[in-house]
Amino acid sequence: MTTAEPAEHTPSDARASRLNLGQRIAPLLIVIAYLALLVIVVRTRTYAATNHDVAWLIICAERWLHGAVLGVDLMEINLPGAMLLYVPPVWLADATGLPQTTCVDLWVGIVAVLGAALVARIVSLLDGRVPFSRQEFLTGLLLAPGFALLPGLDFAQRDQFVAILLLPYAILTMAGSRWRDGAFLRHVTAVLAALAICIKPHYVVLLVGGFLVQTYREGWRRALLQTDAFLIAAIGLGYIALVLTVFAPWVDMARSMSPLYLSFGGEFGAILVAAILPALLFCAGLCLANLQLAGGTTLRNLLVYAGLALVLFVVQGKGWEYHALPIHLFLWAGVIVIFIANLPAIAARSKFPALLGLMLVVVPVLLTEWAWRLGMYDRIRYEQFVEDVGIRQFAHPGDAVQFLTLTQSLPFPMVLHEKYVWALRYPALWPLGGIFSRAGQKTDVTEPANRAAIALVATQIAEDIARYRPRVIVVDDRENQPYLPTSFHFLPLLREVAAFDAAWQDYTRASETAAYQIYVRKGP
C-alpha cells in the first residue's frame, strides 16, 4: 500500500494565493485611504474662511433646528433644500460640540468620498474589472481630492454638492445598454441625483438632456423602461409636497419677494467673459475625448452634462464662479477616468515606472497644498477685512450685530467666525438691490410698489432691532455699490419709514471710515 505524496505548490498556486490575499486586503486599504482623505480635507480647511453663502446657510440651518420659521424669521429666497443641505452637519455640531465649520468640512469630505467611490465602482464594472481592483482604487483616490478641494474658495457651495451627487448617475445612465450589473447601483445613483435636484432644481435640465440623448441613441422604448427616471420623479414630487406643506410660509414669502430677487443680475457681457474659462475647459475636454483613448466614452458622455451645465451658467445671468463648478468637476472626473484607463499602456511604455507611481502620489499632494495655501491666503484677507471694518473694538463674541448692506460677503463669514449673533432676518438687504434694479438704478423710486417694498424692508429691520437688540449695527456707506445709485446711502432712505426711525433713536455713531459707519446701542 502506497501513501499519497503531498501535492507540490506550484508558482501559479502561490501567485493565486497572493491575489486572494490582495482581494481580501483591498477593501480595507480603500477604507483606510478614504478615512485619511477625510482627515486631510478637514485639516486643510481648518484655518480657511468659510464661503459667505455657506456661512449664511449654516446660520439658517441652526436657527431652523431651534424653531425659526423659514420665510418669516429667515428670509432665504432659495428653495428650502438649500438650507436642508446643511442641517446634518449643523445637527452633528450641536450634538457633539464640534465647530460647525469643522462638521461642514467633514460633510463635504464624506460626500466627495461617496461620489468618488461610486464613480470608481461604476467605471470599473463597465470595464469588466473585478471589484476592488487596483484601477478602481486609484480612480477613487484621485477623484476624491478633486471633488473636495478643486472648488477652492467656493468650498461647500451647493453647486459642489450637486455636481458630486449627479456624477455617478450621469456616468451610469449614459452608459446605456453597456450597463449589465443590475438595478441596485442604478437606483442608488438615482436617489443621489434626485437629492441634487432638490438642492438646485434647475439642474434637472442636465437629467432631461441626458435622457433625451439616451433616447436618441437606444430608442424611446428602452429609455422609458428604466425605473430610475420614475424614482427621481417620485422623489421630486415628494419634495414639492414637502415644500408646499411644511414650508408653506416660505412659499408665501417667495411668491412676493421673487420678482425683486430676479430683477437684478450681471451684465450679459460680463457673464460671457466669466464663461470663457469654463468654455475653454469644455473645448479641451472635446479634444481629449476625440483622441480615441481608452475611457474616452465616459468623458464623451460627461461632456453632454458639462455642455448643458455651461449653457445653464450663461442662462442663469449671474456669472458667479461657483455656478461653473459642475463643469469643472464633470471634466475632472472624465480626465481621471481616461488617465487610469490608459495607465497600463503608459506604464508599459514608460522608462521610469517609479516616476509614474510617484505622480499618482504627487497630484493629490499638490492639490491639497494648493487648497491649503489658498485657504490660508483667504484667512489672511479675511483678518485684514475685519480690521478694516473695525468691529472688534465694539462687539465681542455672543453680541448681537446687524449689517445694513447689499453685499452678503460683508457680514458673512464674519458673523460666524467671530461668534456674533446675527440680528437680521435677511443675509443682506438684497430686496433694495432688486428695487433699484427694477427702477433702472434711479435715486427717485416713487412708484407705489417700490415705496411699499422699501417700507416693508425698513419695518422688518425695525422689528429685528426690537427682537434681537443688536449691540452694534454696521452701515455700508461705500460709493458705487453694485445695483445701487452712485450716491446711495442706506440711512436716509430707511429713516423715511417711521418704524425704522423710531428704532434708530437707540443708536449713536461710534466710528466712521470712508466705507463703513459703526453705530452702538446707547443703553443695555
Coordinates of C-alpha atoms in Angstrom, one line a residue:
M1 CA 0.0 0.0 0.0
T2 CA 1.5 3.2 -1.1
T3 CA 0.9 6.6 0.6
A4 CA 0.0 9.6 -1.4
E5 CA 2.7 12.1 -1.7
P6 CA 1.9 15.7 -0.7
A7 CA 1.0 17.9 -3.7
E8 CA 3.6 20.3 -4.7
H9 CA 2.8 24.0 -4.5
T10 CA 3.5 25.5 -7.9
P11 CA 4.4 29.1 -8.6
S12 CA 0.9 29.6 -10.0
D13 CA -0.7 28.4 -6.7
A14 CA 1.5 30.9 -4.8
R15 CA 0.5 33.7 -7.2
A16 CA -3.2 32.8 -6.8
S17 CA -2.8 32.9 -3.0
R18 CA -1.3 36.3 -3.1
L19 CA -4.1 37.5 -5.4
N20 CA -6.7 36.2 -3.0
L21 CA -4.9 37.9 -0.1
G22 CA -4.8 41.1 -2.1
Q23 CA -8.6 40.9 -2.8
R24 CA -9.3 40.5 0.9
I25 CA -7.0 43.4 1.9
A26 CA -8.0 45.8 -0.9
P27 CA -11.4 46.9 0.7
L28 CA -9.6 47.6 4.0
L29 CA -6.9 49.6 2.2
I30 CA -9.6 51.6 0.4
V31 CA -11.4 52.4 3.6
I32 CA -8.2 53.5 5.3
A33 CA -7.2 55.7 2.4
Y34 CA -10.7 57.3 2.3
L35 CA -10.6 58.0 6.1
A36 CA -7.2 59.6 5.7
L37 CA -8.7 61.7 2.9
L38 CA -11.4 62.9 5.2
V39 CA -8.9 63.9 7.9
I40 CA -6.8 65.8 5.2
V41 CA -9.9 67.7 3.9
V42 CA -10.9 68.8 7.4
R43 CA -7.3 69.7 8.3
T44 CA -6.8 71.6 5.1
R45 CA -9.8 73.7 5.8
T46 CA -9.0 74.3 9.5
Y47 CA -7.7 77.9 9.1
A48 CA -9.7 78.9 5.9
A49 CA -12.5 81.4 6.0
T50 CA -15.9 79.9 5.2
N51 CA -17.6 80.9 2.0
H52 CA -20.2 83.7 2.7
D53 CA -23.2 81.9 1.2
V54 CA -22.3 78.7 3.2
A55 CA -21.9 80.8 6.4
W56 CA -25.4 82.2 6.0
L57 CA -26.9 78.8 5.3
I58 CA -25.2 77.4 8.3
I59 CA -26.9 80.1 10.5
C60 CA -30.2 79.3 8.7
A61 CA -29.9 75.6 9.5
E62 CA -29.0 76.2 13.1
R63 CA -32.0 78.6 13.7
W64 CA -34.4 76.3 11.8
L65 CA -33.3 73.4 14.1
H66 CA -34.1 75.6 17.0
G67 CA -37.6 76.6 15.8
A68 CA -37.1 79.5 13.4
V69 CA -39.6 79.6 10.5
L70 CA -38.2 79.8 7.0
G71 CA -39.9 82.6 5.2
V72 CA -40.7 84.5 8.3
D73 CA -37.7 84.5 10.7
L74 CA -35.3 83.6 7.9
M75 CA -35.7 85.4 4.5
E76 CA -33.7 82.9 2.4
I77 CA -35.0 83.2 -1.1
N78 CA -33.6 79.9 -2.4
L79 CA -35.7 76.7 -2.1
P80 CA -35.6 75.0 1.4
G81 CA -33.3 72.3 0.0
A82 CA -30.5 74.9 0.1
M83 CA -30.8 75.2 3.8
L84 CA -31.7 71.5 4.5
L85 CA -28.4 70.5 2.8
Y86 CA -26.5 71.9 5.9
V87 CA -28.8 70.6 8.5
P88 CA -26.9 67.3 9.0
P89 CA -23.5 68.9 9.8
V90 CA -25.1 71.6 11.9
W91 CA -27.1 69.0 13.9
L92 CA -23.8 67.0 14.3
A93 CA -22.1 70.1 15.7
D94 CA -24.9 70.7 18.2
A95 CA -24.8 67.0 19.3
T96 CA -21.0 66.8 19.6
G97 CA -19.9 70.3 20.4
L98 CA -17.6 70.4 17.4
P99 CA -17.3 73.6 15.5
Q100 CA -20.0 74.0 12.8
T101 CA -17.4 74.7 10.2
T102 CA -15.5 71.5 11.0
C103 CA -18.6 69.5 10.6
V104 CA -19.4 71.1 7.3
D105 CA -15.9 70.3 6.1
L106 CA -16.4 66.7 7.2
W107 CA -19.8 66.7 5.4
V108 CA -18.1 67.8 2.1
G109 CA -15.4 65.1 2.6
I110 CA -17.9 62.4 3.1
V111 CA -19.9 63.3 0.0
A112 CA -16.8 63.6 -2.0
V113 CA -15.6 60.2 -0.9
L114 CA -19.0 58.7 -1.6
G115 CA -19.2 60.2 -5.1
A116 CA -15.6 59.1 -5.9
A117 CA -16.2 55.6 -4.7
L118 CA -19.4 55.2 -6.7
V119 CA -17.9 56.6 -9.9
A120 CA -14.8 54.3 -9.4
R121 CA -17.1 51.3 -8.9
I122 CA -19.3 52.1 -11.9
V123 CA -16.4 52.7 -14.3
S124 CA -14.7 49.5 -13.1
L125 CA -17.8 47.4 -13.6
L126 CA -18.4 49.0 -17.1
D127 CA -14.8 48.0 -18.0
G128 CA -15.4 44.4 -16.7
R129 CA -12.9 44.6 -13.8
V130 CA -13.3 42.7 -10.6
P131 CA -14.4 44.6 -7.5
F132 CA -11.7 46.5 -5.5
S133 CA -9.3 46.3 -8.4
R134 CA -6.1 48.4 -8.4
Q135 CA -7.7 50.6 -11.1
E136 CA -10.8 51.2 -9.0
F137 CA -8.7 52.1 -6.0
L138 CA -6.6 54.6 -7.9
T139 CA -9.6 56.1 -9.7
G140 CA -11.4 56.8 -6.4
L141 CA -8.2 58.0 -4.7
L142 CA -7.6 60.6 -7.5
L143 CA -11.2 61.6 -7.9
A144 CA -12.0 62.3 -4.2
P145 CA -9.4 65.1 -3.6
G146 CA -10.5 66.9 -6.7
F147 CA -14.2 66.6 -5.7
A148 CA -13.4 68.0 -2.3
L149 CA -10.7 70.6 -2.9
L150 CA -11.0 71.8 -6.6
P151 CA -13.7 74.3 -5.7
G152 CA -11.2 76.3 -3.7
L153 CA -12.8 79.4 -2.2
D154 CA -16.2 78.1 -3.2
F155 CA -15.7 75.0 -0.9
A156 CA -19.0 73.6 0.3
Q157 CA -21.1 75.6 -2.1
R158 CA -24.4 74.0 -3.2
D159 CA -23.2 73.5 -6.7
Q160 CA -20.2 71.4 -5.5
F161 CA -22.7 69.0 -3.8
V162 CA -24.9 69.0 -6.9
A163 CA -22.1 68.0 -9.2
I164 CA -20.8 65.2 -7.0
L165 CA -24.2 63.8 -6.4
L166 CA -25.1 63.9 -10.1
L167 CA -21.9 62.4 -11.5
P168 CA -22.4 58.7 -10.6
Y169 CA -25.9 58.7 -12.2
A170 CA -24.6 60.6 -15.3
I171 CA -21.9 58.0 -15.9
L172 CA -24.2 55.0 -15.3
T173 CA -27.2 56.1 -17.3
M174 CA -25.2 57.5 -20.2
A175 CA -23.6 54.0 -20.5
G176 CA -27.0 52.7 -21.7
S177 CA -27.0 49.1 -22.7
R178 CA -23.4 48.7 -21.6
W179 CA -24.6 48.6 -18.0
R180 CA -25.4 45.0 -17.1
D181 CA -24.8 44.9 -13.4
G182 CA -28.3 45.1 -12.0
A183 CA -30.6 47.7 -10.7
F184 CA -29.2 48.3 -7.2
L185 CA -26.5 50.8 -8.1
R186 CA -28.7 52.4 -10.7
H187 CA -31.3 53.1 -8.0
V188 CA -28.8 54.3 -5.5
T189 CA -27.3 56.8 -8.0
A190 CA -30.9 57.9 -9.0
V191 CA -31.7 58.7 -5.4
L192 CA -28.5 60.8 -5.1
A193 CA -29.3 62.6 -8.4
A194 CA -32.8 63.3 -7.1
L195 CA -31.4 64.8 -3.9
A196 CA -29.1 67.0 -6.1
I197 CA -32.1 68.3 -8.0
C198 CA -33.8 69.1 -4.7
I199 CA -30.8 71.3 -3.7
K200 CA -30.9 73.2 -7.1
P201 CA -33.9 72.3 -9.2
H202 CA -32.8 74.0 -12.4
Y203 CA -30.1 71.3 -12.8
V204 CA -33.0 68.9 -13.8
V205 CA -32.1 70.3 -17.3
L206 CA -29.0 68.1 -17.2
L207 CA -31.0 65.0 -16.4
V208 CA -33.6 65.7 -19.1
G209 CA -30.8 66.4 -21.6
G210 CA -29.1 63.1 -20.7
F211 CA -32.4 61.3 -21.0
L212 CA -33.0 62.7 -24.5
V213 CA -29.5 61.8 -25.7
Q214 CA -30.1 58.2 -24.5
T215 CA -33.5 58.1 -26.1
Y216 CA -31.9 59.1 -29.4
R217 CA -29.1 56.5 -29.0
E218 CA -31.1 53.5 -27.9
G219 CA -34.8 54.3 -28.7
W220 CA -37.6 55.6 -26.5
R221 CA -38.9 52.2 -25.5
R222 CA -35.7 51.2 -23.7
A223 CA -35.4 54.6 -22.1
L224 CA -38.9 54.6 -20.8
L225 CA -38.5 51.1 -19.3
Q226 CA -35.8 52.4 -16.9
T227 CA -37.3 52.7 -13.5
D228 CA -34.7 55.2 -12.2
A229 CA -36.4 58.0 -14.0
F230 CA -39.7 57.3 -12.2
L231 CA -37.8 57.1 -8.9
I232 CA -36.3 60.5 -9.5
A233 CA -39.8 61.9 -10.5
A234 CA -41.3 60.4 -7.3
I235 CA -38.7 61.9 -5.0
G236 CA -39.1 65.2 -6.8
L237 CA -42.9 65.2 -6.3
G238 CA -42.4 64.3 -2.7
Y239 CA -40.1 67.3 -2.3
I240 CA -42.6 69.6 -3.9
A241 CA -45.2 68.3 -1.5
L242 CA -42.8 68.9 1.4
V243 CA -42.2 72.5 0.4
L244 CA -45.9 73.2 -0.1
T245 CA -46.9 71.8 3.3
V246 CA -44.0 72.0 5.8
F247 CA -42.5 75.2 4.3
A248 CA -45.8 77.0 3.4
P249 CA -44.6 80.3 4.9
W250 CA -41.5 80.2 2.6
V251 CA -43.8 79.7 -0.4
D252 CA -45.8 82.9 0.5
M253 CA -42.5 84.8 1.0
A254 CA -41.0 83.6 -2.3
R255 CA -44.2 84.5 -4.2
S256 CA -44.0 88.1 -3.1
M257 CA -40.2 88.6 -3.0
S258 CA -39.0 86.6 -6.0
P259 CA -39.7 89.5 -8.5
L260 CA -37.2 91.6 -6.6
Y261 CA -34.6 88.9 -6.4
L262 CA -34.9 88.1 -10.1
S263 CA -34.8 91.7 -11.2
F264 CA -31.0 92.1 -10.8
G265 CA -28.1 90.1 -12.3
G266 CA -24.8 90.5 -14.1
E267 CA -24.3 92.4 -17.4
F268 CA -24.5 90.0 -20.3
G269 CA -21.0 90.9 -21.5
A270 CA -19.6 90.2 -18.0
I271 CA -21.3 86.9 -18.0
L272 CA -19.8 85.9 -21.3
V273 CA -16.4 86.9 -20.0
A274 CA -16.9 84.8 -16.9
A275 CA -17.9 81.9 -19.2
I276 CA -14.6 82.0 -21.2
L277 CA -12.6 79.7 -18.8
P278 CA -15.4 77.0 -18.5
A279 CA -15.8 77.1 -22.2
L280 CA -12.1 76.7 -22.9
L281 CA -12.0 73.7 -20.5
F282 CA -15.0 72.2 -22.2
C283 CA -13.3 72.6 -25.6
A284 CA -10.2 70.9 -24.2
G285 CA -12.4 68.1 -23.0
L286 CA -13.8 67.7 -26.5
C287 CA -10.3 67.5 -28.0
L288 CA -9.2 64.9 -25.4
A289 CA -12.4 62.8 -26.0
N290 CA -11.7 62.6 -29.7
L291 CA -8.3 61.1 -29.3
Q292 CA -9.8 57.6 -29.2
L293 CA -8.2 56.7 -25.9
A294 CA -9.4 54.1 -23.5
G295 CA -12.0 55.6 -21.2
G296 CA -12.9 58.2 -23.8
T297 CA -16.6 57.0 -23.9
T298 CA -17.0 58.1 -20.2
L299 CA -15.6 61.5 -21.0
R300 CA -17.8 61.9 -24.1
N301 CA -20.8 61.1 -22.0
L302 CA -19.8 63.5 -19.3
L303 CA -19.3 66.2 -21.9
V304 CA -23.1 66.1 -22.6
Y305 CA -23.7 67.1 -19.0
A306 CA -20.8 69.6 -18.9
G307 CA -22.2 71.3 -22.1
L308 CA -25.6 71.6 -20.6
A309 CA -24.1 73.0 -17.4
L310 CA -22.2 75.6 -19.5
V311 CA -25.5 76.7 -21.1
L312 CA -27.1 76.9 -17.6
F313 CA -24.1 79.0 -16.4
V314 CA -24.9 81.6 -19.1
V315 CA -28.7 81.4 -18.8
Q316 CA -28.7 82.0 -15.0
G317 CA -27.5 85.5 -15.8
K318 CA -25.2 85.9 -12.7
G319 CA -21.7 85.0 -13.9
W320 CA -20.7 83.8 -10.4
E321 CA -17.8 81.4 -10.3
Y322 CA -19.4 78.7 -8.3
H323 CA -22.1 78.2 -10.9
A324 CA -19.3 76.7 -13.1
L325 CA -18.3 74.1 -10.5
P326 CA -20.3 71.3 -12.2
I327 CA -18.5 71.9 -15.5
H328 CA -15.1 71.7 -13.7
L329 CA -15.9 68.6 -11.7
F330 CA -17.5 66.7 -14.6
L331 CA -14.4 67.3 -16.7
W332 CA -12.1 66.4 -13.8
A333 CA -13.9 63.0 -13.5
G334 CA -13.6 62.4 -17.2
V335 CA -9.9 63.2 -17.3
I336 CA -9.1 60.9 -14.3
V337 CA -11.1 58.0 -15.8
I338 CA -9.1 58.4 -19.1
F339 CA -5.8 58.6 -17.2
I340 CA -6.5 55.4 -15.1
A341 CA -7.8 53.5 -18.1
N342 CA -4.6 54.3 -20.1
L343 CA -2.3 53.8 -17.1
P344 CA -1.2 50.2 -18.0
A345 CA -0.3 51.4 -21.5
I346 CA 1.5 54.4 -20.2
A347 CA 3.4 52.3 -17.6
A348 CA 4.4 49.7 -20.3
R349 CA 5.9 52.4 -22.5
S350 CA 7.4 54.4 -19.6
K351 CA 11.2 54.1 -19.0
F352 CA 10.6 55.3 -15.5
P353 CA 7.7 53.4 -13.9
A354 CA 8.7 54.6 -10.5
L355 CA 8.3 58.2 -11.6
L356 CA 4.8 57.4 -12.9
G357 CA 3.9 55.9 -9.5
L358 CA 5.3 59.0 -7.8
M359 CA 3.0 61.1 -10.0
L360 CA 0.0 59.3 -8.6
V361 CA 1.0 60.4 -5.1
V362 CA 2.2 63.9 -6.1
V363 CA -1.1 65.0 -7.8
P364 CA -3.3 64.7 -4.7
V365 CA -0.5 66.2 -2.6
L366 CA -0.1 69.2 -4.9
L367 CA -3.9 69.7 -4.9
T368 CA -4.0 69.6 -1.1
E369 CA -1.1 72.0 -0.9
W370 CA -2.8 74.4 -3.3
A371 CA -6.1 74.2 -1.3
W372 CA -4.3 74.8 2.0
R373 CA -2.3 77.8 0.7
L374 CA -5.5 79.3 -0.9
G375 CA -7.3 78.8 2.4
M376 CA -4.5 80.5 4.3
Y377 CA -4.5 83.4 1.9
D378 CA -8.2 83.8 2.2
R379 CA -7.9 83.8 6.0
I380 CA -5.3 86.5 5.9
R381 CA -7.5 88.5 3.6
Y382 CA -10.5 88.0 6.0
E383 CA -8.5 89.1 9.0
Q384 CA -7.5 92.3 7.2
F385 CA -11.1 92.9 6.2
V386 CA -12.3 92.6 9.8
E387 CA -9.6 95.1 10.8
D388 CA -10.7 97.5 8.1
V389 CA -14.4 97.3 9.2
G390 CA -13.2 97.9 12.8
I391 CA -16.0 96.0 14.5
R392 CA -13.9 94.0 17.1
Q393 CA -13.4 97.0 19.4
F394 CA -17.2 97.4 19.7
A395 CA -18.6 93.9 19.5
H396 CA -17.5 90.7 21.3
P397 CA -18.4 87.0 20.9
G398 CA -22.0 86.5 21.8
D399 CA -23.1 90.1 21.0
A400 CA -25.9 90.6 18.5
V401 CA -24.9 92.6 15.4
Q402 CA -26.6 93.8 12.3
F403 CA -25.2 95.0 9.0
L404 CA -27.1 97.3 6.6
T405 CA -25.5 96.3 3.3
L406 CA -26.4 94.9 0.0
T407 CA -23.1 92.8 0.0
Q408 CA -23.6 89.4 1.7
S409 CA -19.8 88.9 1.9
L410 CA -19.6 91.9 4.3
P411 CA -21.3 90.2 7.3
F412 CA -20.5 86.7 6.3
P413 CA -18.5 84.7 7.3
M414 CA -17.5 87.4 9.8
V415 CA -20.6 86.8 12.0
L416 CA -19.9 83.0 12.0
H417 CA -16.1 83.2 12.7
E418 CA -16.4 86.0 15.3
K419 CA -19.2 84.1 17.0
Y420 CA -21.6 87.1 16.8
V421 CA -25.4 86.7 16.9
W422 CA -26.9 87.7 13.6
A423 CA -29.7 90.1 14.3
L424 CA -31.5 90.3 10.9
R425 CA -33.8 88.0 9.0
Y426 CA -32.0 88.8 5.7
P427 CA -28.4 87.8 4.9
A428 CA -28.1 91.2 3.2
L429 CA -30.6 93.8 2.0
W430 CA -31.0 92.3 -1.4
P431 CA -34.6 93.5 -1.8
L432 CA -33.3 97.0 -2.0
G433 CA -31.0 96.0 -4.8
G434 CA -33.9 94.5 -6.6
I435 CA -36.0 97.7 -6.2
F436 CA -33.3 99.9 -7.6
S437 CA -32.5 97.5 -10.4
R438 CA -36.2 97.4 -11.3
A439 CA -36.2 101.2 -11.2
G440 CA -33.2 101.4 -13.5
Q441 CA -30.9 102.5 -10.6
K442 CA -32.7 105.8 -10.3
T443 CA -32.5 107.5 -6.9
D444 CA -36.1 108.6 -7.2
V445 CA -38.2 105.4 -6.7
T446 CA -41.6 107.0 -6.5
E447 CA -43.6 104.1 -7.8
P448 CA -46.1 102.9 -5.2
A449 CA -44.9 99.2 -5.5
N450 CA -41.3 100.3 -4.8
R451 CA -42.2 102.6 -1.9
A452 CA -44.3 99.8 -0.4
A453 CA -41.4 97.3 -0.7
I454 CA -39.0 99.8 0.9
A455 CA -41.4 100.4 3.8
L456 CA -41.8 96.6 4.3
V457 CA -38.0 96.0 4.5
A458 CA -37.5 99.0 6.8
T459 CA -40.2 97.8 9.1
Q460 CA -38.8 94.3 9.2
I461 CA -35.4 95.7 10.1
A462 CA -37.0 97.7 12.9
E463 CA -38.8 94.5 14.2
D464 CA -35.4 92.7 14.2
I465 CA -33.8 95.5 16.1
A466 CA -36.6 95.2 18.8
R467 CA -36.3 91.4 18.8
Y468 CA -32.5 91.0 19.0
R469 CA -31.5 94.4 20.4
P470 CA -28.2 94.3 18.5
R471 CA -25.2 95.8 20.3
V472 CA -23.6 97.0 17.1
I473 CA -25.0 98.0 13.7
V474 CA -22.6 98.4 10.8
V475 CA -23.8 100.6 7.9
D476 CA -22.2 100.0 4.5
D477 CA -21.5 103.5 3.2
R478 CA -19.3 102.7 0.2
E479 CA -19.7 104.6 -3.1
N480 CA -20.6 102.9 -6.3
Q481 CA -22.1 99.7 -4.9
P482 CA -23.5 97.3 -7.5
Y483 CA -27.2 97.6 -8.2
L484 CA -27.5 100.9 -6.3
P485 CA -27.4 104.5 -7.4
T486 CA -24.0 106.2 -7.3
S487 CA -24.8 108.4 -4.4
F488 CA -26.9 106.0 -2.5
H489 CA -26.9 105.9 1.4
F490 CA -29.0 103.4 3.4
L491 CA -29.9 105.5 6.4
P492 CA -31.7 108.5 4.7
L493 CA -33.9 106.0 2.7
L494 CA -34.7 103.8 5.7
R495 CA -35.4 106.6 8.1
E496 CA -38.2 107.8 5.9
V497 CA -40.2 104.9 7.4
A498 CA -41.5 105.8 10.9
A499 CA -40.9 102.4 12.4
F500 CA -37.3 102.3 11.5
D501 CA -36.7 105.9 12.5
A502 CA -38.1 105.2 16.0
A503 CA -35.9 102.1 16.4
W504 CA -32.8 104.1 15.2
Q505 CA -33.2 106.6 18.1
D506 CA -31.5 104.0 20.4
Y507 CA -28.2 104.1 18.4
T508 CA -25.3 106.5 18.2
R509 CA -22.4 106.6 15.8
A510 CA -19.2 105.3 17.4
S511 CA -16.9 105.1 14.4
E512 CA -16.7 106.2 10.8
T513 CA -14.4 105.5 7.9
A514 CA -14.7 106.2 4.2
A515 CA -16.5 102.9 3.7
Y516 CA -18.3 101.9 6.9
Q517 CA -20.1 103.6 9.8
I518 CA -20.5 101.7 13.1
Y519 CA -23.4 102.5 15.5
V520 CA -23.6 101.2 19.0
R521 CA -26.7 100.9 21.2
K522 CA -27.0 103.7 23.8
G523 CA -28.3 101.5 26.6
P524 CA -28.0 97.9 27.7

